[in-house]
Amino acid sequence: MDKPITIGLPRAMLYYRYKTLWHSFFEELGFSVIESAPTSKLTLEEGAALAIDEACLSLKIFLGHVKALIGKCDYILIPRISNFGINHEMCCRFEALYDLTRNVFRESGQKFLTYNADMIQKKSEWAAFMGLGQFFGFTVKAANKAYRTAKKAEQRQQKAEQKKQELLYRSEKIKILIAAHSYVICDAYIGKPVIEFLKGSDVVPIRADVIDPEDGAKAGKELSPTCKWQINREILGSIVQNRDKTDGIILLSAFPCGPDSMVNEIIARRVKDLPILNLVMDGQNGTAGVETRLESFIDIIRFKEGKL
Ligand code: SF4
């Protein structure tokens, strides 16, 4: 039997949103899927060395993950996901990611794989996945079957995560909403240490990114009817849906994120009923500085609630 084609997934950026969809689609079609290891200091250092200084921390981390996969798989998947319609757009970095990465690694000999999802140009996710299937010689019927199976797996995973999070609201402990992109919250080097510190301080972290994307984007209009970025809309929606159930909000961003810097300002001006901590991770912060700020924030909440 021929060795299956191996698809590499960089464990960064949209990996956290689409990992189930991607795994399931390719595995249904008989591919082997590998992922880069969780982010470490080295991942960031290697990515930063490949990026321009102005690139956001998430992009630097992404390039570090791509580097880790070079030569280890047949193709590295880097989709171009532009928008889900007007005013449901992605940060422009996601439009450029495929071309940018291919250019950075142009001398590596590595093959990259992409698809183009751009609803404003009437290019749906479904059509993009059919294109991927056809690229590898599958019929539309086979690609469609794999896509449907993958979408069901994705929905199951989203529902399971939402259900798990619902259980956290029952806790009597202080609950803090972490308003951030999934690839910031879930990243082993920048987001996870914050989550673990909160847990270790007897606080329940609630992830703003665990939300039905459509519901979130609709609810987000209450805080900003004109926000054009889909993921930020979802985060705003999560704040609307969670503000009565949580004791504070941490705005966790990757330096220097354009969309977050604007939307976090909106949140700070429009959410007056909860304490808010703005934490911008630049990859340089040793954990001590971050931990001190988290400790003070938790104390402020405890003091406000008469628990200190
Ligand atoms: S939204 Fe912010 S963190 Fe994400 S890719 Fe764009 S600039 Fe980077």
PDB file of C-alpha atoms and ligand atoms in Angstrom:
ATOM      1  CA  MET A   1       0.000   0.000   0.000  1.00  0.00           C
ATOM      2  CA  ASP A   2       1.282   3.498  -0.858  1.00  0.00           C
ATOM      3  CA  LYS A   3       2.356   5.682   2.021  1.00  0.00           C
ATOM      4  CA  PRO A   4      -0.476   8.188   2.702  1.00  0.00           C
ATOM      5  CA  ILE A   5       0.093  11.850   1.873  1.00  0.00           C
ATOM      6  CA  THR A   6       0.933  13.759   5.056  1.00  0.00           C
ATOM      7  CA  ILE A   7      -0.622  17.143   5.769  1.00  0.00           C
ATOM      8  CA  GLY A   8       1.084  19.340   8.358  1.00  0.00           C
ATOM      9  CA  LEU A   9      -0.937  21.698  10.548  1.00  0.00           C
ATOM     10  CA  PRO A  10       0.977  24.545  12.233  1.00  0.00           C
ATOM     11  CA  ARG A  11      -0.376  24.672  15.804  1.00  0.00           C
ATOM     12  CA  ALA A  12      -1.073  28.397  15.708  1.00  0.00           C
ATOM     13  CA  MET A  13      -3.565  30.995  14.518  1.00  0.00           C
ATOM     14  CA  LEU A  14      -6.641  29.407  12.906  1.00  0.00           C
ATOM     15  CA  TYR A  15      -5.554  25.904  13.903  1.00  0.00           C
ATOM     16  CA  TYR A  16      -7.479  26.415  17.140  1.00  0.00           C
ATOM     17  CA  ARG A  17     -10.671  27.296  15.279  1.00  0.00           C
ATOM     18  CA  TYR A  18     -10.513  24.674  12.556  1.00  0.00           C
ATOM     19  CA  LYS A  19      -8.415  21.791  13.859  1.00  0.00           C
ATOM     20  CA  THR A  20     -11.326  19.347  14.073  1.00  0.00           C
ATOM     21  CA  LEU A  21     -12.587  20.295  10.608  1.00  0.00           C
ATOM     22  CA  TRP A  22      -9.143  19.941   9.064  1.00  0.00           C
ATOM     23  CA  HIS A  23      -8.232  16.685  10.809  1.00  0.00           C
ATOM     24  CA  SER A  24     -11.544  15.071  10.051  1.00  0.00           C
ATOM     25  CA  PHE A  25     -11.673  16.146   6.378  1.00  0.00           C
ATOM     26  CA  PHE A  26      -8.198  14.922   5.528  1.00  0.00           C
ATOM     27  CA  GLU A  27      -8.408  11.744   7.590  1.00  0.00           C
ATOM     28  CA  GLU A  28     -11.736  10.846   5.937  1.00  0.00           C
ATOM     29  CA  LEU A  29      -9.945  11.032   2.605  1.00  0.00           C
ATOM     30  CA  GLY A  30      -7.151   8.757   3.829  1.00  0.00           C
ATOM     31  CA  PHE A  31      -4.446  11.356   4.488  1.00  0.00           C
ATOM     32  CA  SER A  32      -2.175  11.339   7.492  1.00  0.00           C
ATOM     33  CA  VAL A  33      -2.242  14.579   9.530  1.00  0.00           C
ATOM     34  CA  ILE A  34       0.551  15.821  11.772  1.00  0.00           C
ATOM     35  CA  GLU A  35       0.765  18.921  13.977  1.00  0.00           C
ATOM     36  CA  SER A  36       3.686  20.972  15.200  1.00  0.00           C
ATOM     37  CA  ALA A  37       4.435  20.681  18.919  1.00  0.00           C
ATOM     38  CA  PRO A  38       2.944  23.211  21.395  1.00  0.00           C
ATOM     39  CA  THR A  39       4.619  26.639  21.350  1.00  0.00           C
ATOM     40  CA  SER A  40       7.848  26.996  23.292  1.00  0.00           C
ATOM     41  CA  LYS A  41      10.307  29.855  23.736  1.00  0.00           C
ATOM     42  CA  LEU A  42      12.268  28.395  20.817  1.00  0.00           C
ATOM     43  CA  THR A  43       9.181  28.393  18.540  1.00  0.00           C
ATOM     44  CA  LEU A  44       8.729  32.093  19.217  1.00  0.00           C
ATOM     45  CA  GLU A  45      12.424  32.914  18.804  1.00  0.00           C
ATOM     46  CA  GLU A  46      12.617  31.061  15.484  1.00  0.00           C
ATOM     47  CA  GLY A  47       9.409  32.659  14.207  1.00  0.00           C
ATOM     48  CA  ALA A  48      10.490  36.133  15.320  1.00  0.00           C
ATOM     49  CA  ALA A  49      13.768  35.730  13.436  1.00  0.00           C
ATOM     50  CA  LEU A  50      11.788  35.116  10.232  1.00  0.00           C
ATOM     51  CA  ALA A  51       9.262  37.944  10.670  1.00  0.00           C
ATOM     52  CA  ILE A  52       9.499  41.688  10.300  1.00  0.00           C
ATOM     53  CA  ASP A  53       9.611  43.514  13.651  1.00  0.00           C
ATOM     54  CA  GLU A  54       6.134  44.997  13.124  1.00  0.00           C
ATOM     55  CA  ALA A  55       4.483  41.565  12.802  1.00  0.00           C
ATOM     56  CA  CYS A  56       2.123  40.630  15.638  1.00  0.00           C
ATOM     57  CA  LEU A  57       3.228  38.061  18.187  1.00  0.00           C
ATOM     58  CA  SER A  58       0.707  35.533  16.821  1.00  0.00           C
ATOM     59  CA  LEU A  59       2.241  35.741  13.347  1.00  0.00           C
ATOM     60  CA  LYS A  60       5.745  35.291  14.745  1.00  0.00           C
ATOM     61  CA  ILE A  61       4.581  32.213  16.639  1.00  0.00           C
ATOM     62  CA  PHE A  62       2.887  30.926  13.476  1.00  0.00           C
ATOM     63  CA  LEU A  63       6.102  31.179  11.453  1.00  0.00           C
ATOM     64  CA  GLY A  64       7.933  29.295  14.209  1.00  0.00           C
ATOM     65  CA  HIS A  65       5.381  26.480  13.906  1.00  0.00           C
ATOM     66  CA  VAL A  66       5.698  26.371  10.121  1.00  0.00           C
ATOM     67  CA  LYS A  67       9.475  26.136  10.475  1.00  0.00           C
ATOM     68  CA  ALA A  68       9.045  23.162  12.799  1.00  0.00           C
ATOM     69  CA  LEU A  69       7.058  21.334  10.099  1.00  0.00           C
ATOM     70  CA  ILE A  70       9.363  22.035   7.154  1.00  0.00           C
ATOM     71  CA  GLY A  71      10.522  18.767   5.617  1.00  0.00           C
ATOM     72  CA  LYS A  72       8.333  16.652   7.912  1.00  0.00           C
ATOM     73  CA  CYS A  73       5.196  16.473   5.762  1.00  0.00           C
ATOM     74  CA  ASP A  74       4.169  16.528   2.095  1.00  0.00           C
ATOM     75  CA  TYR A  75       2.094  19.697   2.409  1.00  0.00           C
ATOM     76  CA  ILE A  76       1.605  22.356   5.062  1.00  0.00           C
ATOM     77  CA  LEU A  77      -1.958  23.683   5.110  1.00  0.00           C
ATOM     78  CA  ILE A  78      -2.311  27.468   5.193  1.00  0.00           C
ATOM     79  CA  PRO A  79      -5.760  28.625   4.099  1.00  0.00           C
ATOM     80  CA  ARG A  80      -6.633  32.119   2.985  1.00  0.00           C
ATOM     81  CA  ILE A  81      -9.716  32.964   5.007  1.00  0.00           C
ATOM     82  CA  SER A  82     -10.780  36.466   4.122  1.00  0.00           C
ATOM     83  CA  ASN A  83     -14.339  36.972   5.370  1.00  0.00           C
ATOM     84  CA  PHE A  84     -17.735  35.466   6.073  1.00  0.00           C
ATOM     85  CA  GLY A  85     -19.541  38.364   4.372  1.00  0.00           C
ATOM     86  CA  ILE A  86     -19.512  42.165   4.614  1.00  0.00           C
ATOM     87  CA  ASN A  87     -18.685  43.311   8.153  1.00  0.00           C
ATOM     88  CA  HIS A  88     -17.713  39.756   9.060  1.00  0.00           C
ATOM     89  CA  GLU A  89     -14.142  40.053   7.988  1.00  0.00           C
ATOM     90  CA  MET A  90     -10.938  38.479   9.215  1.00  0.00           C
ATOM     91  CA  CYS A  91      -7.844  40.412  10.170  1.00  0.00           C
ATOM     92  CA  CYS A  92      -5.921  41.144   6.967  1.00  0.00           C
ATOM     93  CA  ARG A  93      -3.084  38.881   8.155  1.00  0.00           C
ATOM     94  CA  PHE A  94      -5.279  35.886   7.324  1.00  0.00           C
ATOM     95  CA  GLU A  95      -5.639  37.078   3.755  1.00  0.00           C
ATOM     96  CA  ALA A  96      -1.888  37.279   3.331  1.00  0.00           C
ATOM     97  CA  LEU A  97      -0.811  34.299   5.407  1.00  0.00           C
ATOM     98  CA  TYR A  98      -0.397  31.754   2.578  1.00  0.00           C
ATOM     99  CA  ASP A  99       1.534  34.084   0.261  1.00  0.00           C
ATOM    100  CA  LEU A 100       3.603  35.519   3.072  1.00  0.00           C
ATOM    101  CA  THR A 101       4.592  32.101   4.430  1.00  0.00           C
ATOM    102  CA  ARG A 102       5.375  30.692   0.999  1.00  0.00           C
ATOM    103  CA  ASN A 103       7.626  33.651   0.395  1.00  0.00           C
ATOM    104  CA  VAL A 104       9.405  33.312   3.751  1.00  0.00           C
ATOM    105  CA  PHE A 105      10.122  29.617   3.093  1.00  0.00           C
ATOM    106  CA  ARG A 106      10.603  29.897  -0.686  1.00  0.00           C
ATOM    107  CA  GLU A 107      13.992  28.205  -0.619  1.00  0.00           C
ATOM    108  CA  SER A 108      12.960  25.294   1.573  1.00  0.00           C
ATOM    109  CA  GLY A 109      11.453  23.107  -1.158  1.00  0.00           C
ATOM    110  CA  GLN A 110       8.420  22.584   1.094  1.00  0.00           C
ATOM    111  CA  LYS A 111       5.007  22.339  -0.610  1.00  0.00           C
ATOM    112  CA  PHE A 112       2.129  24.350   0.814  1.00  0.00           C
ATOM    113  CA  LEU A 113      -1.570  23.789   0.406  1.00  0.00           C
ATOM    114  CA  THR A 114      -4.246  26.448   0.555  1.00  0.00           C
ATOM    115  CA  TYR A 115      -7.925  27.122   0.086  1.00  0.00           C
ATOM    116  CA  ASN A 116      -9.724  30.380  -0.347  1.00  0.00           C
ATOM    117  CA  ALA A 117     -12.814  31.248   1.705  1.00  0.00           C
ATOM    118  CA  ASP A 118     -14.182  34.650   0.764  1.00  0.00           C
ATOM    119  CA  MET A 119     -17.939  35.073   0.959  1.00  0.00           C
ATOM    120  CA  ILE A 120     -17.815  38.637  -0.375  1.00  0.00           C
ATOM    121  CA  GLN A 121     -16.433  37.097  -3.585  1.00  0.00           C
ATOM    122  CA  LYS A 122     -18.998  34.254  -3.276  1.00  0.00           C
ATOM    123  CA  LYS A 123     -16.281  31.701  -2.473  1.00  0.00           C
ATOM    124  CA  SER A 124     -17.764  29.521   0.254  1.00  0.00           C
ATOM    125  CA  GLU A 125     -15.985  27.174   2.627  1.00  0.00           C
ATOM    126  CA  TRP A 126     -17.777  24.248   0.964  1.00  0.00           C
ATOM    127  CA  ALA A 127     -16.503  25.218  -2.491  1.00  0.00           C
ATOM    128  CA  ALA A 128     -13.016  25.674  -1.052  1.00  0.00           C
ATOM    129  CA  PHE A 129     -13.009  22.157   0.396  1.00  0.00           C
ATOM    130  CA  MET A 130     -14.324  20.718  -2.882  1.00  0.00           C
ATOM    131  CA  GLY A 131     -11.363  22.417  -4.548  1.00  0.00           C
ATOM    132  CA  LEU A 132      -8.987  20.780  -2.052  1.00  0.00           C
ATOM    133  CA  GLY A 133     -10.501  17.359  -2.769  1.00  0.00           C
ATOM    134  CA  GLN A 134     -10.248  17.840  -6.523  1.00  0.00           C
ATOM    135  CA  PHE A 135      -6.653  19.017  -6.206  1.00  0.00           C
ATOM    136  CA  PHE A 136      -5.822  15.546  -4.874  1.00  0.00           C
ATOM    137  CA  GLY A 137      -7.911  13.779  -7.522  1.00  0.00           C
ATOM    138  CA  PHE A 138     -11.046  13.033  -5.480  1.00  0.00           C
ATOM    139  CA  THR A 139     -14.527  13.314  -6.966  1.00  0.00           C
ATOM    140  CA  VAL A 140     -16.859  16.032  -5.681  1.00  0.00           C
ATOM    141  CA  LYS A 141     -18.977  13.236  -4.191  1.00  0.00           C
ATOM    142  CA  ALA A 142     -16.058  11.887  -2.124  1.00  0.00           C
ATOM    143  CA  ALA A 143     -14.890  15.369  -1.089  1.00  0.00           C
ATOM    144  CA  ASN A 144     -18.443  16.364  -0.175  1.00  0.00           C
ATOM    145  CA  LYS A 145     -18.870  13.255   1.981  1.00  0.00           C
ATOM    146  CA  ALA A 146     -15.602  14.003   3.792  1.00  0.00           C
ATOM    147  CA  TYR A 147     -16.599  17.652   4.251  1.00  0.00           C
ATOM    148  CA  ARG A 148     -20.047  16.763   5.660  1.00  0.00           C
ATOM    149  CA  THR A 149     -18.469  14.305   8.096  1.00  0.00           C
ATOM    150  CA  ALA A 150     -15.897  16.914   9.107  1.00  0.00           C
ATOM    151  CA  LYS A 151     -18.559  19.603   9.662  1.00  0.00           C
ATOM    152  CA  LYS A 152     -20.512  17.235  11.911  1.00  0.00           C
ATOM    153  CA  ALA A 153     -17.352  16.477  13.895  1.00  0.00           C
ATOM    154  CA  GLU A 154     -16.684  20.221  14.195  1.00  0.00           C
ATOM    155  CA  GLN A 155     -20.217  20.896  15.464  1.00  0.00           C
ATOM    156  CA  ARG A 156     -19.938  18.046  17.989  1.00  0.00           C
ATOM    157  CA  GLN A 157     -16.637  19.432  19.255  1.00  0.00           C
ATOM    158  CA  GLN A 158     -18.030  22.987  19.561  1.00  0.00           C
ATOM    159  CA  LYS A 159     -21.119  21.771  21.421  1.00  0.00           C
ATOM    160  CA  ALA A 160     -19.026  19.620  23.779  1.00  0.00           C
ATOM    161  CA  GLU A 161     -16.767  22.596  24.602  1.00  0.00           C
ATOM    162  CA  GLN A 162     -19.777  24.868  25.198  1.00  0.00           C
ATOM    163  CA  LYS A 163     -21.399  22.254  27.452  1.00  0.00           C
ATOM    164  CA  LYS A 164     -18.187  21.833  29.442  1.00  0.00           C
ATOM    165  CA  GLN A 165     -17.949  25.589  29.885  1.00  0.00           C
ATOM    166  CA  GLU A 166     -21.604  25.817  31.016  1.00  0.00           C
ATOM    167  CA  LEU A 167     -20.705  23.571  33.968  1.00  0.00           C
ATOM    168  CA  LEU A 168     -18.091  26.097  35.119  1.00  0.00           C
ATOM    169  CA  TYR A 169     -20.787  28.685  35.865  1.00  0.00           C
ATOM    170  CA  ARG A 170     -22.025  26.501  38.708  1.00  0.00           C
ATOM    171  CA  SER A 171     -18.814  27.117  40.643  1.00  0.00           C
ATOM    172  CA  GLU A 172     -18.985  29.416  43.661  1.00  0.00           C
ATOM    173  CA  LYS A 173     -15.443  30.629  42.956  1.00  0.00           C
ATOM    174  CA  ILE A 174     -14.577  33.936  41.284  1.00  0.00           C
ATOM    175  CA  LYS A 175     -15.071  33.655  37.521  1.00  0.00           C
ATOM    176  CA  ILE A 176     -13.066  35.714  35.053  1.00  0.00           C
ATOM    177  CA  LEU A 177     -13.865  35.963  31.362  1.00  0.00           C
ATOM    178  CA  ILE A 178     -10.774  35.770  29.150  1.00  0.00           C
ATOM    179  CA  ALA A 179     -11.572  37.871  26.086  1.00  0.00           C
ATOM    180  CA  ALA A 180      -9.077  36.816  23.440  1.00  0.00           C
ATOM    181  CA  HIS A 181      -8.593  35.018  20.168  1.00  0.00           C
ATOM    182  CA  SER A 182      -8.443  31.210  20.535  1.00  0.00           C
ATOM    183  CA  TYR A 183      -4.861  31.210  19.294  1.00  0.00           C
ATOM    184  CA  VAL A 184      -3.892  33.513  22.147  1.00  0.00           C
ATOM    185  CA  ILE A 185      -5.872  31.785  24.914  1.00  0.00           C
ATOM    186  CA  CYS A 186      -4.888  28.256  23.904  1.00  0.00           C
ATOM    187  CA  ASP A 187      -1.268  28.929  23.049  1.00  0.00           C
ATOM    188  CA  ALA A 188       1.041  26.998  25.374  1.00  0.00           C
ATOM    189  CA  TYR A 189       3.523  29.881  25.672  1.00  0.00           C
ATOM    190  CA  ILE A 190       1.330  32.976  25.941  1.00  0.00           C
ATOM    191  CA  GLY A 191      -2.231  32.034  26.935  1.00  0.00           C
ATOM    192  CA  LYS A 192      -2.005  28.814  28.906  1.00  0.00           C
ATOM    193  CA  PRO A 193       0.273  30.242  31.622  1.00  0.00           C
ATOM    194  CA  VAL A 194      -2.394  32.896  32.319  1.00  0.00           C
ATOM    195  CA  ILE A 195      -5.139  30.253  32.497  1.00  0.00           C
ATOM    196  CA  GLU A 196      -3.031  28.047  34.768  1.00  0.00           C
ATOM    197  CA  PHE A 197      -2.153  30.958  37.050  1.00  0.00           C
ATOM    198  CA  LEU A 198      -5.852  31.821  37.443  1.00  0.00           C
ATOM    199  CA  LYS A 199      -6.739  28.226  38.220  1.00  0.00           C
ATOM    200  CA  GLY A 200      -3.925  28.059  40.742  1.00  0.00           C
ATOM    201  CA  SER A 201      -5.326  31.219  42.394  1.00  0.00           C
ATOM    202  CA  ASP A 202      -8.718  29.578  42.951  1.00  0.00           C
ATOM    203  CA  VAL A 203     -10.303  31.463  40.062  1.00  0.00           C
ATOM    204  CA  VAL A 204     -12.379  29.907  37.271  1.00  0.00           C
ATOM    205  CA  PRO A 205     -11.293  31.164  33.839  1.00  0.00           C
ATOM    206  CA  ILE A 206     -14.134  31.350  31.306  1.00  0.00           C
ATOM    207  CA  ARG A 207     -13.054  31.395  27.643  1.00  0.00           C
ATOM    208  CA  ALA A 208     -14.798  34.025  25.533  1.00  0.00           C
ATOM    209  CA  ASP A 209     -13.929  32.085  22.386  1.00  0.00           C
ATOM    210  CA  VAL A 210     -16.090  29.132  23.416  1.00  0.00           C
ATOM    211  CA  ILE A 211     -19.250  30.388  21.764  1.00  0.00           C
ATOM    212  CA  ASP A 212     -21.400  29.623  18.742  1.00  0.00           C
ATOM    213  CA  PRO A 213     -19.759  31.935  16.149  1.00  0.00           C
ATOM    214  CA  GLU A 214     -23.071  33.078  14.626  1.00  0.00           C
ATOM    215  CA  ASP A 215     -24.774  33.746  17.974  1.00  0.00           C
ATOM    216  CA  GLY A 216     -21.665  35.522  19.216  1.00  0.00           C
ATOM    217  CA  ALA A 217     -21.391  37.777  16.180  1.00  0.00           C
ATOM    218  CA  LYS A 218     -25.072  38.728  16.503  1.00  0.00           C
ATOM    219  CA  ALA A 219     -24.860  39.425  20.230  1.00  0.00           C
ATOM    220  CA  GLY A 220     -21.693  41.470  19.726  1.00  0.00           C
ATOM    221  CA  LYS A 221     -23.691  44.157  17.922  1.00  0.00           C
ATOM    222  CA  GLU A 222     -24.946  45.346  21.307  1.00  0.00           C
ATOM    223  CA  LEU A 223     -21.444  46.602  22.155  1.00  0.00           C
ATOM    224  CA  SER A 224     -20.441  47.626  18.635  1.00  0.00           C
ATOM    225  CA  PRO A 225     -22.872  47.550  15.714  1.00  0.00           C
ATOM    226  CA  THR A 226     -20.103  48.479  13.281  1.00  0.00           C
ATOM    227  CA  CYS A 227     -17.165  46.266  14.297  1.00  0.00           C
ATOM    228  CA  LYS A 228     -15.986  44.692  11.046  1.00  0.00           C
ATOM    229  CA  TRP A 229     -13.877  41.814  12.332  1.00  0.00           C
ATOM    230  CA  GLN A 230     -15.713  38.534  12.769  1.00  0.00           C
ATOM    231  CA  ILE A 231     -13.599  37.130  15.602  1.00  0.00           C
ATOM    232  CA  ASN A 232     -13.751  40.399  17.550  1.00  0.00           C
ATOM    233  CA  ARG A 233     -17.512  40.459  17.014  1.00  0.00           C
ATOM    234  CA  GLU A 234     -17.695  36.990  18.546  1.00  0.00           C
ATOM    235  CA  ILE A 235     -15.604  38.113  21.528  1.00  0.00           C
ATOM    236  CA  LEU A 236     -17.887  41.135  22.006  1.00  0.00           C
ATOM    237  CA  GLY A 237     -20.884  38.793  21.840  1.00  0.00           C
ATOM    238  CA  SER A 238     -19.348  36.555  24.444  1.00  0.00           C
ATOM    239  CA  ILE A 239     -18.917  39.550  26.771  1.00  0.00           C
ATOM    240  CA  VAL A 240     -22.586  40.467  26.264  1.00  0.00           C
ATOM    241  CA  GLN A 241     -23.641  36.894  27.036  1.00  0.00           C
ATOM    242  CA  ASN A 242     -21.284  36.411  29.999  1.00  0.00           C
ATOM    243  CA  ARG A 243     -21.123  39.770  31.762  1.00  0.00           C
ATOM    244  CA  ASP A 244     -23.847  38.824  34.279  1.00  0.00           C
ATOM    245  CA  LYS A 245     -22.221  35.489  35.033  1.00  0.00           C
ATOM    246  CA  THR A 246     -18.621  36.573  35.572  1.00  0.00           C
ATOM    247  CA  ASP A 247     -16.793  38.806  38.081  1.00  0.00           C
ATOM    248  CA  GLY A 248     -14.229  40.436  35.802  1.00  0.00           C
ATOM    249  CA  ILE A 249     -12.776  40.463  32.296  1.00  0.00           C
ATOM    250  CA  ILE A 250      -9.199  39.997  31.122  1.00  0.00           C
ATOM    251  CA  LEU A 251      -8.538  41.408  27.656  1.00  0.00           C
ATOM    252  CA  LEU A 252      -5.645  39.232  26.519  1.00  0.00           C
ATOM    253  CA  SER A 253      -3.980  40.385  23.310  1.00  0.00           C
ATOM    254  CA  ALA A 254      -0.910  39.687  21.240  1.00  0.00           C
ATOM    255  CA  PHE A 255       1.296  42.750  20.670  1.00  0.00           C
ATOM    256  CA  PRO A 256       0.686  44.792  18.493  1.00  0.00           C
ATOM    257  CA  CYS A 257      -2.745  43.558  17.432  1.00  0.00           C
ATOM    258  CA  GLY A 258      -4.589  46.219  15.414  1.00  0.00           C
ATOM    259  CA  PRO A 259      -8.142  44.827  15.737  1.00  0.00           C
ATOM    260  CA  ASP A 260      -7.741  44.154  19.477  1.00  0.00           C
ATOM    261  CA  SER A 261      -6.307  47.576  20.243  1.00  0.00           C
ATOM    262  CA  MET A 262      -9.417  49.186  18.765  1.00  0.00           C
ATOM    263  CA  VAL A 263     -11.981  46.717  20.084  1.00  0.00           C
ATOM    264  CA  ASN A 264     -10.446  46.571  23.577  1.00  0.00           C
ATOM    265  CA  GLU A 265     -10.867  50.338  23.760  1.00  0.00           C
ATOM    266  CA  ILE A 266     -14.557  49.934  22.882  1.00  0.00           C
ATOM    267  CA  ILE A 267     -14.913  47.292  25.589  1.00  0.00           C
ATOM    268  CA  ALA A 268     -13.191  49.485  28.195  1.00  0.00           C
ATOM    269  CA  ARG A 269     -15.519  52.409  27.369  1.00  0.00           C
ATOM    270  CA  ARG A 270     -18.768  50.449  27.121  1.00  0.00           C
ATOM    271  CA  VAL A 271     -18.471  47.804  29.828  1.00  0.00           C
ATOM    272  CA  LYS A 272     -18.594  49.749  33.061  1.00  0.00           C
ATOM    273  CA  ASP A 273     -20.109  47.141  35.359  1.00  0.00           C
ATOM    274  CA  LEU A 274     -17.074  44.831  35.620  1.00  0.00           C
ATOM    275  CA  PRO A 275     -13.388  45.283  36.475  1.00  0.00           C
ATOM    276  CA  ILE A 276     -11.245  44.907  33.353  1.00  0.00           C
ATOM    277  CA  LEU A 277      -7.562  44.032  33.034  1.00  0.00           C
ATOM    278  CA  ASN A 278      -5.833  44.745  29.737  1.00  0.00           C
ATOM    279  CA  LEU A 279      -2.924  42.328  29.259  1.00  0.00           C
ATOM    280  CA  VAL A 280      -0.860  42.684  26.110  1.00  0.00           C
ATOM    281  CA  MET A 281       1.567  39.813  25.622  1.00  0.00           C
ATOM    282  CA  ASP A 282       4.727  40.627  23.706  1.00  0.00           C
ATOM    283  CA  GLY A 283       6.628  37.417  24.280  1.00  0.00           C
ATOM    284  CA  GLN A 284       9.205  39.307  26.315  1.00  0.00           C
ATOM    285  CA  ASN A 285       7.220  39.545  29.529  1.00  0.00           C
ATOM    286  CA  GLY A 286       8.730  37.186  32.027  1.00  0.00           C
ATOM    287  CA  THR A 287       5.927  35.492  33.915  1.00  0.00           C
ATOM    288  CA  ALA A 288       6.656  37.509  37.087  1.00  0.00           C
ATOM    289  CA  GLY A 289       5.290  40.788  35.671  1.00  0.00           C
ATOM    290  CA  VAL A 290       2.167  39.120  34.322  1.00  0.00           C
ATOM    291  CA  GLU A 291       1.581  37.211  37.541  1.00  0.00           C
ATOM    292  CA  THR A 292       1.832  40.388  39.638  1.00  0.00           C
ATOM    293  CA  ARG A 293      -0.785  42.086  37.479  1.00  0.00           C
ATOM    294  CA  LEU A 294      -3.046  39.035  37.646  1.00  0.00           C
ATOM    295  CA  GLU A 295      -2.650  38.837  41.432  1.00  0.00           C
ATOM    296  CA  SER A 296      -3.579  42.512  41.839  1.00  0.00           C
ATOM    297  CA  PHE A 297      -6.574  42.093  39.543  1.00  0.00           C
ATOM    298  CA  ILE A 298      -7.856  39.099  41.498  1.00  0.00           C
ATOM    299  CA  ASP A 299      -7.391  41.079  44.744  1.00  0.00           C
ATOM    300  CA  ILE A 300      -9.391  43.991  43.299  1.00  0.00           C
ATOM    301  CA  ILE A 301     -12.264  41.617  42.474  1.00  0.00           C
ATOM    302  CA  ARG A 302     -12.093  39.960  45.901  1.00  0.00           C
ATOM    303  CA  PHE A 303     -12.018  43.375  47.608  1.00  0.00           C
ATOM    304  CA  LYS A 304     -14.978  44.614  45.522  1.00  0.00           C
ATOM    305  CA  GLU A 305     -16.967  41.525  46.474  1.00  0.00           C
ATOM    306  CA  GLY A 306     -16.060  41.834  50.164  1.00  0.00           C
ATOM    307  CA  LYS A 307     -13.971  38.660  50.057  1.00  0.00           C
ATOM    308  CA  LEU A 308     -10.673  40.288  51.022  1.00  0.00           C
TER     309      LEU A 308
HETATM  310  S1  SF4 B   1      -6.134  39.752  14.852  1.00  0.00           S
HETATM  311 FE1  SF4 B   1      -4.340  40.601  15.892  1.00  0.00          FE
HETATM  312  S2  SF4 B   1      -3.249  38.847  16.755  1.00  0.00           S
HETATM  313 FE2  SF4 B   1      -4.658  38.094  15.181  1.00  0.00          FE
HETATM  314  S3  SF4 B   1      -3.467  38.007  13.337  1.00  0.00           S
HETATM  315 FE3  SF4 B   1      -4.501  39.994  13.337  1.00  0.00          FE
HETATM  316  S4  SF4 B   1      -3.006  41.413  14.279  1.00  0.00           S
HETATM  317 FE4  SF4 B   1      -2.350  39.304  14.753  1.00  0.00          FE
END
